[in-house]
Amino acid sequence: MEVIDLTQTISPDMPVYPGTERPRLSQATTIERDGFAEKLLTMYSHTGTHIDAPGHILPGGATLDRFDAGKFVGAGLVVDLAGRTGPGIAGVVGMAELEPYAGGIPEADFVLFRTGWSSRWGSEGYFSGFPVLSPEAARWLCGLGLSGVGYDCISADPVGSDGLPIHRILLGGGLVIVENLRGLDALVGRSFVFSCLPLAIEDADGSPVRAVGIILS
């Protein structure tokens, strides 16, 4: 078994979605003073590699604690979009781009989009230009019984998008969204189990996750 780490490290100087605060990691206790070390973490629920629940965007939408743990583990498939560009603010991923994967996507629980943007982590270029799904493609994915989708970029919609339409389609279709993944290149063309277990937080609209790809053979 091989486990591929797909998670960005949480740190005080990490990239965060524009308009939110960076996490604060303060030393609450020390071994020298208190006999044990412990940190106080102050951060948004959508910090770093994280998962969006329907309740993140949709009034009355389900929160993460409403799902069984099995919702967050399942067969993964990587759609490799690295190097693709398109019109407008970001490249648009439509049915033509998904067609080469049409045979495998219905067998997956999680479809993970490798945009290549994780290589820009820590730079201003991380926040713009990444490919996003067309509404048609997002609706098609919602009809396949998936558990969720994931991205190696900061959002399923362009930063500053009015109304976050792709979020609304995907979350409204019962999917969860995982953002800020990394390392998807190691899983292109491979069979693997994807795990994105969130923290067990009451009424969680989102949560940081330790996302991994597990290659069983």
mmCIF file with all atom_site columns, C-alpha atoms in Angstrom:
data_model
loop_
_atom_site.group_PDB
_atom_site.id
_atom_site.type_symbol
_atom_site.label_atom_id
_atom_site.label_alt_id
_atom_site.label_comp_id
_atom_site.label_asym_id
_atom_site.label_entity_id
_atom_site.label_seq_id
_atom_site.pdbx_PDB_ins_code
_atom_site.Cartn_x
_atom_site.Cartn_y
_atom_site.Cartn_z
_atom_site.occupancy
_atom_site.B_iso_or_equiv
_atom_site.pdbx_formal_charge
_atom_site.auth_seq_id
_atom_site.auth_comp_id
_atom_site.auth_asym_id
_atom_site.auth_atom_id
_atom_site.pdbx_PDB_model_num
ATOM 1   C CA . MET A 1 1   ? 0.000   0.000  0.000   1.00 0.00 ? 1   MET A CA 1
ATOM 2   C CA . GLU A 1 2   ? 1.223   3.491  -0.874  1.00 0.00 ? 2   GLU A CA 1
ATOM 3   C CA . VAL A 1 3   ? -0.207  6.646  0.695   1.00 0.00 ? 3   VAL A CA 1
ATOM 4   C CA . ILE A 1 4   ? 0.158   9.914  -1.256  1.00 0.00 ? 4   ILE A CA 1
ATOM 5   C CA . ASP A 1 5   ? -0.218  13.078 0.830   1.00 0.00 ? 5   ASP A CA 1
ATOM 6   C CA . LEU A 1 6   ? -2.445  15.590 -0.983  1.00 0.00 ? 6   LEU A CA 1
ATOM 7   C CA . THR A 1 7   ? -2.547  18.200 1.788   1.00 0.00 ? 7   THR A CA 1
ATOM 8   C CA . GLN A 1 8   ? -1.049  21.682 2.029   1.00 0.00 ? 8   GLN A CA 1
ATOM 9   C CA . THR A 1 9   ? 0.600   22.505 5.376   1.00 0.00 ? 9   THR A CA 1
ATOM 10  C CA . ILE A 1 10  ? -1.209  24.987 7.631   1.00 0.00 ? 10  ILE A CA 1
ATOM 11  C CA . SER A 1 11  ? 1.133   27.797 8.684   1.00 0.00 ? 11  SER A CA 1
ATOM 12  C CA . PRO A 1 12  ? 0.858   31.481 9.671   1.00 0.00 ? 12  PRO A CA 1
ATOM 13  C CA . ASP A 1 13  ? 2.157   32.673 6.277   1.00 0.00 ? 13  ASP A CA 1
ATOM 14  C CA . MET A 1 14  ? 0.137   30.359 4.029   1.00 0.00 ? 14  MET A CA 1
ATOM 15  C CA . PRO A 1 15  ? -2.128  31.577 1.187   1.00 0.00 ? 15  PRO A CA 1
ATOM 16  C CA . VAL A 1 16  ? -5.767  32.129 2.167   1.00 0.00 ? 16  VAL A CA 1
ATOM 17  C CA . TYR A 1 17  ? -8.835  33.120 0.177   1.00 0.00 ? 17  TYR A CA 1
ATOM 18  C CA . PRO A 1 18  ? -8.776  36.902 -0.374  1.00 0.00 ? 18  PRO A CA 1
ATOM 19  C CA . GLY A 1 19  ? -10.653 38.691 2.403   1.00 0.00 ? 19  GLY A CA 1
ATOM 20  C CA . THR A 1 20  ? -10.071 36.050 5.075   1.00 0.00 ? 20  THR A CA 1
ATOM 21  C CA . GLU A 1 21  ? -7.377  36.066 7.745   1.00 0.00 ? 21  GLU A CA 1
ATOM 22  C CA . ARG A 1 22  ? -4.356  33.818 7.864   1.00 0.00 ? 22  ARG A CA 1
ATOM 23  C CA . PRO A 1 23  ? -4.349  31.228 10.656  1.00 0.00 ? 23  PRO A CA 1
ATOM 24  C CA . ARG A 1 24  ? -2.780  32.065 13.988  1.00 0.00 ? 24  ARG A CA 1
ATOM 25  C CA . LEU A 1 25  ? -0.843  29.313 15.751  1.00 0.00 ? 25  LEU A CA 1
ATOM 26  C CA . SER A 1 26  ? 0.160   30.495 19.215  1.00 0.00 ? 26  SER A CA 1
ATOM 27  C CA . GLN A 1 27  ? 2.063   28.524 21.836  1.00 0.00 ? 27  GLN A CA 1
ATOM 28  C CA . ALA A 1 28  ? -0.464  28.137 24.655  1.00 0.00 ? 28  ALA A CA 1
ATOM 29  C CA . THR A 1 29  ? 1.693   25.971 26.908  1.00 0.00 ? 29  THR A CA 1
ATOM 30  C CA . THR A 1 30  ? 5.308   24.808 26.929  1.00 0.00 ? 30  THR A CA 1
ATOM 31  C CA . ILE A 1 31  ? 7.055   21.747 28.318  1.00 0.00 ? 31  ILE A CA 1
ATOM 32  C CA . GLU A 1 32  ? 9.451   23.938 30.289  1.00 0.00 ? 32  GLU A CA 1
ATOM 33  C CA . ARG A 1 33  ? 6.697   25.987 31.970  1.00 0.00 ? 33  ARG A CA 1
ATOM 34  C CA . ASP A 1 34  ? 3.697   23.655 32.057  1.00 0.00 ? 34  ASP A CA 1
ATOM 35  C CA . GLY A 1 35  ? 5.058   20.159 31.605  1.00 0.00 ? 35  GLY A CA 1
ATOM 36  C CA . PHE A 1 36  ? 3.400   19.727 28.214  1.00 0.00 ? 36  PHE A CA 1
ATOM 37  C CA . ALA A 1 37  ? 3.246   21.585 24.901  1.00 0.00 ? 37  ALA A CA 1
ATOM 38  C CA . GLU A 1 38  ? -0.011  22.715 23.285  1.00 0.00 ? 38  GLU A CA 1
ATOM 39  C CA . LYS A 1 39  ? -0.889  25.197 20.549  1.00 0.00 ? 39  LYS A CA 1
ATOM 40  C CA . LEU A 1 40  ? -3.947  27.422 20.285  1.00 0.00 ? 40  LEU A CA 1
ATOM 41  C CA . LEU A 1 41  ? -5.214  27.392 16.695  1.00 0.00 ? 41  LEU A CA 1
ATOM 42  C CA . THR A 1 42  ? -7.326  30.277 15.395  1.00 0.00 ? 42  THR A CA 1
ATOM 43  C CA . MET A 1 43  ? -8.415  29.899 11.788  1.00 0.00 ? 43  MET A CA 1
ATOM 44  C CA . TYR A 1 44  ? -11.342 29.886 9.394   1.00 0.00 ? 44  TYR A CA 1
ATOM 45  C CA . SER A 1 45  ? -13.091 26.595 8.700   1.00 0.00 ? 45  SER A CA 1
ATOM 46  C CA . HIS A 1 46  ? -12.040 26.843 5.034   1.00 0.00 ? 46  HIS A CA 1
ATOM 47  C CA . THR A 1 47  ? -8.308  27.167 5.671   1.00 0.00 ? 47  THR A CA 1
ATOM 48  C CA . GLY A 1 48  ? -5.740  25.229 3.657   1.00 0.00 ? 48  GLY A CA 1
ATOM 49  C CA . THR A 1 49  ? -6.750  21.912 2.153   1.00 0.00 ? 49  THR A CA 1
ATOM 50  C CA . HIS A 1 50  ? -10.376 21.829 3.222   1.00 0.00 ? 50  HIS A CA 1
ATOM 51  C CA . ILE A 1 51  ? -13.843 20.567 2.429   1.00 0.00 ? 51  ILE A CA 1
ATOM 52  C CA . ASP A 1 52  ? -16.997 22.575 1.660   1.00 0.00 ? 52  ASP A CA 1
ATOM 53  C CA . ALA A 1 53  ? -20.380 21.337 2.877   1.00 0.00 ? 53  ALA A CA 1
ATOM 54  C CA . PRO A 1 54  ? -23.636 22.362 1.164   1.00 0.00 ? 54  PRO A CA 1
ATOM 55  C CA . GLY A 1 55  ? -24.272 24.604 4.191   1.00 0.00 ? 55  GLY A CA 1
ATOM 56  C CA . HIS A 1 56  ? -21.252 26.701 3.185   1.00 0.00 ? 56  HIS A CA 1
ATOM 57  C CA . ILE A 1 57  ? -23.262 28.326 0.386   1.00 0.00 ? 57  ILE A CA 1
ATOM 58  C CA . LEU A 1 58  ? -26.875 27.145 0.535   1.00 0.00 ? 58  LEU A CA 1
ATOM 59  C CA . PRO A 1 59  ? -29.348 28.331 3.203   1.00 0.00 ? 59  PRO A CA 1
ATOM 60  C CA . GLY A 1 60  ? -30.450 25.263 5.131   1.00 0.00 ? 60  GLY A CA 1
ATOM 61  C CA . GLY A 1 61  ? -27.843 23.119 3.387   1.00 0.00 ? 61  GLY A CA 1
ATOM 62  C CA . ALA A 1 62  ? -26.391 20.086 5.122   1.00 0.00 ? 62  ALA A CA 1
ATOM 63  C CA . THR A 1 63  ? -23.377 20.565 7.377   1.00 0.00 ? 63  THR A CA 1
ATOM 64  C CA . LEU A 1 64  ? -20.506 18.089 7.526   1.00 0.00 ? 64  LEU A CA 1
ATOM 65  C CA . ASP A 1 65  ? -21.689 16.490 10.766  1.00 0.00 ? 65  ASP A CA 1
ATOM 66  C CA . ARG A 1 66  ? -24.869 15.385 8.981   1.00 0.00 ? 66  ARG A CA 1
ATOM 67  C CA . PHE A 1 67  ? -22.899 12.951 6.803   1.00 0.00 ? 67  PHE A CA 1
ATOM 68  C CA . ASP A 1 68  ? -21.593 9.509  7.721   1.00 0.00 ? 68  ASP A CA 1
ATOM 69  C CA . ALA A 1 69  ? -17.803 9.221  7.704   1.00 0.00 ? 69  ALA A CA 1
ATOM 70  C CA . GLY A 1 70  ? -18.086 7.030  4.613   1.00 0.00 ? 70  GLY A CA 1
ATOM 71  C CA . LYS A 1 71  ? -19.106 10.109 2.607   1.00 0.00 ? 71  LYS A CA 1
ATOM 72  C CA . PHE A 1 72  ? -15.497 11.278 2.758   1.00 0.00 ? 72  PHE A CA 1
ATOM 73  C CA . VAL A 1 73  ? -13.718 8.115  1.576   1.00 0.00 ? 73  VAL A CA 1
ATOM 74  C CA . GLY A 1 74  ? -14.071 6.443  -1.809  1.00 0.00 ? 74  GLY A CA 1
ATOM 75  C CA . ALA A 1 75  ? -12.655 5.595  -5.196  1.00 0.00 ? 75  ALA A CA 1
ATOM 76  C CA . GLY A 1 76  ? -10.845 8.531  -6.775  1.00 0.00 ? 76  GLY A CA 1
ATOM 77  C CA . LEU A 1 77  ? -10.151 9.538  -10.362 1.00 0.00 ? 77  LEU A CA 1
ATOM 78  C CA . VAL A 1 78  ? -7.894  12.386 -11.505 1.00 0.00 ? 78  VAL A CA 1
ATOM 79  C CA . VAL A 1 79  ? -8.919  14.507 -14.494 1.00 0.00 ? 79  VAL A CA 1
ATOM 80  C CA . ASP A 1 80  ? -5.652  15.996 -15.747 1.00 0.00 ? 80  ASP A CA 1
ATOM 81  C CA . LEU A 1 81  ? -6.171  19.578 -16.940 1.00 0.00 ? 81  LEU A CA 1
ATOM 82  C CA . ALA A 1 82  ? -2.630  20.845 -16.314 1.00 0.00 ? 82  ALA A CA 1
ATOM 83  C CA . GLY A 1 83  ? -1.534  23.181 -19.085 1.00 0.00 ? 83  GLY A CA 1
ATOM 84  C CA . ARG A 1 84  ? -5.033  23.849 -20.406 1.00 0.00 ? 84  ARG A CA 1
ATOM 85  C CA . THR A 1 85  ? -6.157  27.435 -20.938 1.00 0.00 ? 85  THR A CA 1
ATOM 86  C CA . GLY A 1 86  ? -9.377  28.974 -22.080 1.00 0.00 ? 86  GLY A CA 1
ATOM 87  C CA . PRO A 1 87  ? -11.351 32.181 -22.536 1.00 0.00 ? 87  PRO A CA 1
ATOM 88  C CA . GLY A 1 88  ? -12.350 34.680 -19.904 1.00 0.00 ? 88  GLY A CA 1
ATOM 89  C CA . ILE A 1 89  ? -11.170 34.904 -16.325 1.00 0.00 ? 89  ILE A CA 1
ATOM 90  C CA . ALA A 1 90  ? -10.283 31.226 -16.262 1.00 0.00 ? 90  ALA A CA 1
ATOM 91  C CA . GLY A 1 91  ? -10.190 28.284 -18.630 1.00 0.00 ? 91  GLY A CA 1
ATOM 92  C CA . VAL A 1 92  ? -13.598 26.639 -18.854 1.00 0.00 ? 92  VAL A CA 1
ATOM 93  C CA . VAL A 1 93  ? -13.761 22.877 -18.472 1.00 0.00 ? 93  VAL A CA 1
ATOM 94  C CA . GLY A 1 94  ? -16.713 21.626 -20.455 1.00 0.00 ? 94  GLY A CA 1
ATOM 95  C CA . MET A 1 95  ? -18.015 18.281 -21.627 1.00 0.00 ? 95  MET A CA 1
ATOM 96  C CA . ALA A 1 96  ? -15.337 18.078 -24.323 1.00 0.00 ? 96  ALA A CA 1
ATOM 97  C CA . GLU A 1 97  ? -12.623 18.112 -21.654 1.00 0.00 ? 97  GLU A CA 1
ATOM 98  C CA . LEU A 1 98  ? -14.430 15.483 -19.565 1.00 0.00 ? 98  LEU A CA 1
ATOM 99  C CA . GLU A 1 99  ? -15.201 13.189 -22.495 1.00 0.00 ? 99  GLU A CA 1
ATOM 100 C CA . PRO A 1 100 ? -11.851 11.306 -22.372 1.00 0.00 ? 100 PRO A CA 1
ATOM 101 C CA . TYR A 1 101 ? -12.701 10.351 -18.779 1.00 0.00 ? 101 TYR A CA 1
ATOM 102 C CA . ALA A 1 102 ? -16.382 9.573  -19.366 1.00 0.00 ? 102 ALA A CA 1
ATOM 103 C CA . GLY A 1 103 ? -15.854 5.843  -18.945 1.00 0.00 ? 103 GLY A CA 1
ATOM 104 C CA . GLY A 1 104 ? -14.138 6.131  -15.570 1.00 0.00 ? 104 GLY A CA 1
ATOM 105 C CA . ILE A 1 105 ? -15.960 9.032  -13.931 1.00 0.00 ? 105 ILE A CA 1
ATOM 106 C CA . PRO A 1 106 ? -19.228 7.128  -13.274 1.00 0.00 ? 106 PRO A CA 1
ATOM 107 C CA . GLU A 1 107 ? -17.224 4.439  -11.447 1.00 0.00 ? 107 GLU A CA 1
ATOM 108 C CA . ALA A 1 108 ? -15.590 6.970  -9.117  1.00 0.00 ? 108 ALA A CA 1
ATOM 109 C CA . ASP A 1 109 ? -16.776 8.460  -5.843  1.00 0.00 ? 109 ASP A CA 1
ATOM 110 C CA . PHE A 1 110 ? -14.495 11.500 -6.102  1.00 0.00 ? 110 PHE A CA 1
ATOM 111 C CA . VAL A 1 111 ? -13.378 13.282 -9.273  1.00 0.00 ? 111 VAL A CA 1
ATOM 112 C CA . LEU A 1 112 ? -10.230 15.317 -8.625  1.00 0.00 ? 112 LEU A CA 1
ATOM 113 C CA . PHE A 1 113 ? -9.190  18.044 -11.049 1.00 0.00 ? 113 PHE A CA 1
ATOM 114 C CA . ARG A 1 114 ? -5.467  18.512 -11.532 1.00 0.00 ? 114 ARG A CA 1
ATOM 115 C CA . THR A 1 115 ? -5.171  22.081 -12.831 1.00 0.00 ? 115 THR A CA 1
ATOM 116 C CA . GLY A 1 116 ? -1.468  22.479 -12.070 1.00 0.00 ? 116 GLY A CA 1
ATOM 117 C CA . TRP A 1 117 ? -2.183  25.483 -9.840  1.00 0.00 ? 117 TRP A CA 1
ATOM 118 C CA . SER A 1 118 ? -0.715  23.845 -6.745  1.00 0.00 ? 118 SER A CA 1
ATOM 119 C CA . SER A 1 119 ? 2.707   24.679 -8.215  1.00 0.00 ? 119 SER A CA 1
ATOM 120 C CA . ARG A 1 120 ? 1.761   28.365 -7.716  1.00 0.00 ? 120 ARG A CA 1
ATOM 121 C CA . TRP A 1 121 ? 1.007   27.934 -4.004  1.00 0.00 ? 121 TRP A CA 1
ATOM 122 C CA . GLY A 1 122 ? 2.522   30.879 -2.150  1.00 0.00 ? 122 GLY A CA 1
ATOM 123 C CA . SER A 1 123 ? 2.473   33.260 -5.132  1.00 0.00 ? 123 SER A CA 1
ATOM 124 C CA . GLU A 1 124 ? -0.073  35.822 -6.342  1.00 0.00 ? 124 GLU A CA 1
ATOM 125 C CA . GLY A 1 125 ? -0.582  33.662 -9.423  1.00 0.00 ? 125 GLY A CA 1
ATOM 126 C CA . TYR A 1 126 ? -2.348  31.089 -7.267  1.00 0.00 ? 126 TYR A CA 1
ATOM 127 C CA . PHE A 1 127 ? -5.467  33.244 -7.032  1.00 0.00 ? 127 PHE A CA 1
ATOM 128 C CA . SER A 1 128 ? -6.376  33.690 -10.702 1.00 0.00 ? 128 SER A CA 1
ATOM 129 C CA . GLY A 1 129 ? -6.566  31.980 -14.061 1.00 0.00 ? 129 GLY A CA 1
ATOM 130 C CA . PHE A 1 130 ? -7.243  28.413 -12.909 1.00 0.00 ? 130 PHE A CA 1
ATOM 131 C CA . PRO A 1 131 ? -9.688  26.284 -14.940 1.00 0.00 ? 131 PRO A CA 1
ATOM 132 C CA . VAL A 1 132 ? -13.262 25.956 -13.688 1.00 0.00 ? 132 VAL A CA 1
ATOM 133 C CA . LEU A 1 133 ? -16.149 23.723 -14.695 1.00 0.00 ? 133 LEU A CA 1
ATOM 134 C CA . SER A 1 134 ? -18.855 24.928 -17.027 1.00 0.00 ? 134 SER A CA 1
ATOM 135 C CA . PRO A 1 135 ? -22.370 24.832 -15.544 1.00 0.00 ? 135 PRO A CA 1
ATOM 136 C CA . GLU A 1 136 ? -23.249 22.023 -17.968 1.00 0.00 ? 136 GLU A CA 1
ATOM 137 C CA . ALA A 1 137 ? -20.289 19.908 -16.858 1.00 0.00 ? 137 ALA A CA 1
ATOM 138 C CA . ALA A 1 138 ? -21.033 20.569 -13.177 1.00 0.00 ? 138 ALA A CA 1
ATOM 139 C CA . ARG A 1 139 ? -24.656 19.494 -13.613 1.00 0.00 ? 139 ARG A CA 1
ATOM 140 C CA . TRP A 1 140 ? -23.541 16.354 -15.457 1.00 0.00 ? 140 TRP A CA 1
ATOM 141 C CA . LEU A 1 141 ? -21.273 15.393 -12.561 1.00 0.00 ? 141 LEU A CA 1
ATOM 142 C CA . CYS A 1 142 ? -24.145 15.917 -10.121 1.00 0.00 ? 142 CYS A CA 1
ATOM 143 C CA . GLY A 1 143 ? -26.170 13.279 -11.932 1.00 0.00 ? 143 GLY A CA 1
ATOM 144 C CA . LEU A 1 144 ? -23.617 10.501 -11.465 1.00 0.00 ? 144 LEU A CA 1
ATOM 145 C CA . GLY A 1 145 ? -24.016 9.739  -7.769  1.00 0.00 ? 145 GLY A CA 1
ATOM 146 C CA . LEU A 1 146 ? -20.576 11.051 -6.810  1.00 0.00 ? 146 LEU A CA 1
ATOM 147 C CA . SER A 1 147 ? -19.649 11.872 -3.230  1.00 0.00 ? 147 SER A CA 1
ATOM 148 C CA . GLY A 1 148 ? -17.635 14.911 -4.238  1.00 0.00 ? 148 GLY A CA 1
ATOM 149 C CA . VAL A 1 149 ? -15.082 16.686 -6.370  1.00 0.00 ? 149 VAL A CA 1
ATOM 150 C CA . GLY A 1 150 ? -11.684 18.137 -5.551  1.00 0.00 ? 150 GLY A CA 1
ATOM 151 C CA . TYR A 1 151 ? -9.296  20.748 -6.939  1.00 0.00 ? 151 TYR A CA 1
ATOM 152 C CA . ASP A 1 152 ? -5.606  21.610 -6.612  1.00 0.00 ? 152 ASP A CA 1
ATOM 153 C CA . CYS A 1 153 ? -6.539  25.299 -6.712  1.00 0.00 ? 153 CYS A CA 1
ATOM 154 C CA . ILE A 1 154 ? -8.213  27.666 -4.285  1.00 0.00 ? 154 ILE A CA 1
ATOM 155 C CA . SER A 1 155 ? -11.810 27.485 -5.477  1.00 0.00 ? 155 SER A CA 1
ATOM 156 C CA . ALA A 1 156 ? -14.368 25.796 -7.715  1.00 0.00 ? 156 ALA A CA 1
ATOM 157 C CA . ASP A 1 157 ? -15.263 29.291 -8.991  1.00 0.00 ? 157 ASP A CA 1
ATOM 158 C CA . PRO A 1 158 ? -12.983 32.161 -10.015 1.00 0.00 ? 158 PRO A CA 1
ATOM 159 C CA . VAL A 1 159 ? -11.971 34.315 -7.043  1.00 0.00 ? 159 VAL A CA 1
ATOM 160 C CA . GLY A 1 160 ? -14.501 37.139 -6.756  1.00 0.00 ? 160 GLY A CA 1
ATOM 161 C CA . SER A 1 161 ? -17.110 35.273 -8.796  1.00 0.00 ? 161 SER A CA 1
ATOM 162 C CA . ASP A 1 162 ? -20.607 36.727 -8.429  1.00 0.00 ? 162 ASP A CA 1
ATOM 163 C CA . GLY A 1 163 ? -22.812 34.198 -6.646  1.00 0.00 ? 163 GLY A CA 1
ATOM 164 C CA . LEU A 1 164 ? -20.363 31.276 -6.858  1.00 0.00 ? 164 LEU A CA 1
ATOM 165 C CA . PRO A 1 165 ? -22.494 29.450 -9.452  1.00 0.00 ? 165 PRO A CA 1
ATOM 166 C CA . ILE A 1 166 ? -20.401 26.274 -9.715  1.00 0.00 ? 166 ILE A CA 1
ATOM 167 C CA . HIS A 1 167 ? -20.345 25.902 -5.933  1.00 0.00 ? 167 HIS A CA 1
ATOM 168 C CA . ARG A 1 168 ? -24.129 26.232 -5.945  1.00 0.00 ? 168 ARG A CA 1
ATOM 169 C CA . ILE A 1 169 ? -24.585 23.576 -8.619  1.00 0.00 ? 169 ILE A CA 1
ATOM 170 C CA . LEU A 1 170 ? -22.212 21.053 -7.052  1.00 0.00 ? 170 LEU A CA 1
ATOM 171 C CA . LEU A 1 171 ? -23.259 21.573 -3.437  1.00 0.00 ? 171 LEU A CA 1
ATOM 172 C CA . GLY A 1 172 ? -26.912 21.759 -4.452  1.00 0.00 ? 172 GLY A CA 1
ATOM 173 C CA . GLY A 1 173 ? -26.441 18.383 -6.128  1.00 0.00 ? 173 GLY A CA 1
ATOM 174 C CA . GLY A 1 174 ? -25.348 16.828 -2.844  1.00 0.00 ? 174 GLY A CA 1
ATOM 175 C CA . LEU A 1 175 ? -21.618 16.794 -3.556  1.00 0.00 ? 175 LEU A CA 1
ATOM 176 C CA . VAL A 1 176 ? -18.900 18.042 -1.247  1.00 0.00 ? 176 VAL A CA 1
ATOM 177 C CA . ILE A 1 177 ? -16.004 20.107 -2.628  1.00 0.00 ? 177 ILE A CA 1
ATOM 178 C CA . VAL A 1 178 ? -12.365 19.726 -1.590  1.00 0.00 ? 178 VAL A CA 1
ATOM 179 C CA . GLU A 1 179 ? -10.062 22.660 -2.406  1.00 0.00 ? 179 GLU A CA 1
ATOM 180 C CA . ASN A 1 180 ? -6.333  23.407 -2.157  1.00 0.00 ? 180 ASN A CA 1
ATOM 181 C CA . LEU A 1 181 ? -5.167  19.871 -2.886  1.00 0.00 ? 181 LEU A CA 1
ATOM 182 C CA . ARG A 1 182 ? -1.603  19.158 -3.988  1.00 0.00 ? 182 ARG A CA 1
ATOM 183 C CA . GLY A 1 183 ? 0.339   16.227 -5.437  1.00 0.00 ? 183 GLY A CA 1
ATOM 184 C CA . LEU A 1 184 ? -2.343  15.026 -7.842  1.00 0.00 ? 184 LEU A CA 1
ATOM 185 C CA . ASP A 1 185 ? 0.299   14.406 -10.518 1.00 0.00 ? 185 ASP A CA 1
ATOM 186 C CA . ALA A 1 186 ? 1.271   11.236 -8.623  1.00 0.00 ? 186 ALA A CA 1
ATOM 187 C CA . LEU A 1 187 ? -2.237  9.819  -9.128  1.00 0.00 ? 187 LEU A CA 1
ATOM 188 C CA . VAL A 1 188 ? -2.854  10.553 -12.816 1.00 0.00 ? 188 VAL A CA 1
ATOM 189 C CA . GLY A 1 189 ? -3.923  7.348  -14.556 1.00 0.00 ? 189 GLY A CA 1
ATOM 190 C CA . ARG A 1 190 ? -3.833  5.290  -11.354 1.00 0.00 ? 190 ARG A CA 1
ATOM 191 C CA . SER A 1 191 ? -6.486  3.497  -9.320  1.00 0.00 ? 191 SER A CA 1
ATOM 192 C CA . PHE A 1 192 ? -6.663  4.788  -5.753  1.00 0.00 ? 192 PHE A CA 1
ATOM 193 C CA . VAL A 1 193 ? -8.856  5.436  -2.746  1.00 0.00 ? 193 VAL A CA 1
ATOM 194 C CA . PHE A 1 194 ? -9.327  9.102  -1.844  1.00 0.00 ? 194 PHE A CA 1
ATOM 195 C CA . SER A 1 195 ? -9.805  10.107 1.791   1.00 0.00 ? 195 SER A CA 1
ATOM 196 C CA . CYS A 1 196 ? -10.712 13.634 2.932   1.00 0.00 ? 196 CYS A CA 1
ATOM 197 C CA . LEU A 1 197 ? -12.026 13.127 6.459   1.00 0.00 ? 197 LEU A CA 1
ATOM 198 C CA . PRO A 1 198 ? -12.977 16.430 8.134   1.00 0.00 ? 198 PRO A CA 1
ATOM 199 C CA . LEU A 1 199 ? -12.803 17.272 11.810  1.00 0.00 ? 199 LEU A CA 1
ATOM 200 C CA . ALA A 1 200 ? -15.974 16.289 13.671  1.00 0.00 ? 200 ALA A CA 1
ATOM 201 C CA . ILE A 1 201 ? -17.223 19.837 14.274  1.00 0.00 ? 201 ILE A CA 1
ATOM 202 C CA . GLU A 1 202 ? -20.846 20.591 15.148  1.00 0.00 ? 202 GLU A CA 1
ATOM 203 C CA . ASP A 1 203 ? -22.724 22.445 12.372  1.00 0.00 ? 203 ASP A CA 1
ATOM 204 C CA . ALA A 1 204 ? -19.554 22.601 10.246  1.00 0.00 ? 204 ALA A CA 1
ATOM 205 C CA . ASP A 1 205 ? -19.925 24.505 6.971   1.00 0.00 ? 205 ASP A CA 1
ATOM 206 C CA . GLY A 1 206 ? -16.390 23.329 6.197   1.00 0.00 ? 206 GLY A CA 1
ATOM 207 C CA . SER A 1 207 ? -13.272 21.904 7.773   1.00 0.00 ? 207 SER A CA 1
ATOM 208 C CA . PRO A 1 208 ? -9.580  21.440 7.132   1.00 0.00 ? 208 PRO A CA 1
ATOM 209 C CA . VAL A 1 209 ? -8.844  17.855 6.043   1.00 0.00 ? 209 VAL A CA 1
ATOM 210 C CA . ARG A 1 210 ? -5.796  15.609 5.767   1.00 0.00 ? 210 ARG A CA 1
ATOM 211 C CA . ALA A 1 211 ? -6.414  14.491 2.199   1.00 0.00 ? 211 ALA A CA 1
ATOM 212 C CA . VAL A 1 212 ? -4.603  11.410 0.934   1.00 0.00 ? 212 VAL A CA 1
ATOM 213 C CA . GLY A 1 213 ? -4.669  9.093  -2.045  1.00 0.00 ? 213 GLY A CA 1
ATOM 214 C CA . ILE A 1 214 ? -4.239  5.426  -1.119  1.00 0.00 ? 214 ILE A CA 1
ATOM 215 C CA . ILE A 1 215 ? -2.873  3.080  -3.778  1.00 0.00 ? 215 ILE A CA 1
ATOM 216 C CA . LEU A 1 216 ? -3.738  -0.433 -2.673  1.00 0.00 ? 216 LEU A CA 1
ATOM 217 C CA . SER A 1 217 ? -1.637  -2.393 -5.171  1.00 0.00 ? 217 SER A CA 1
#
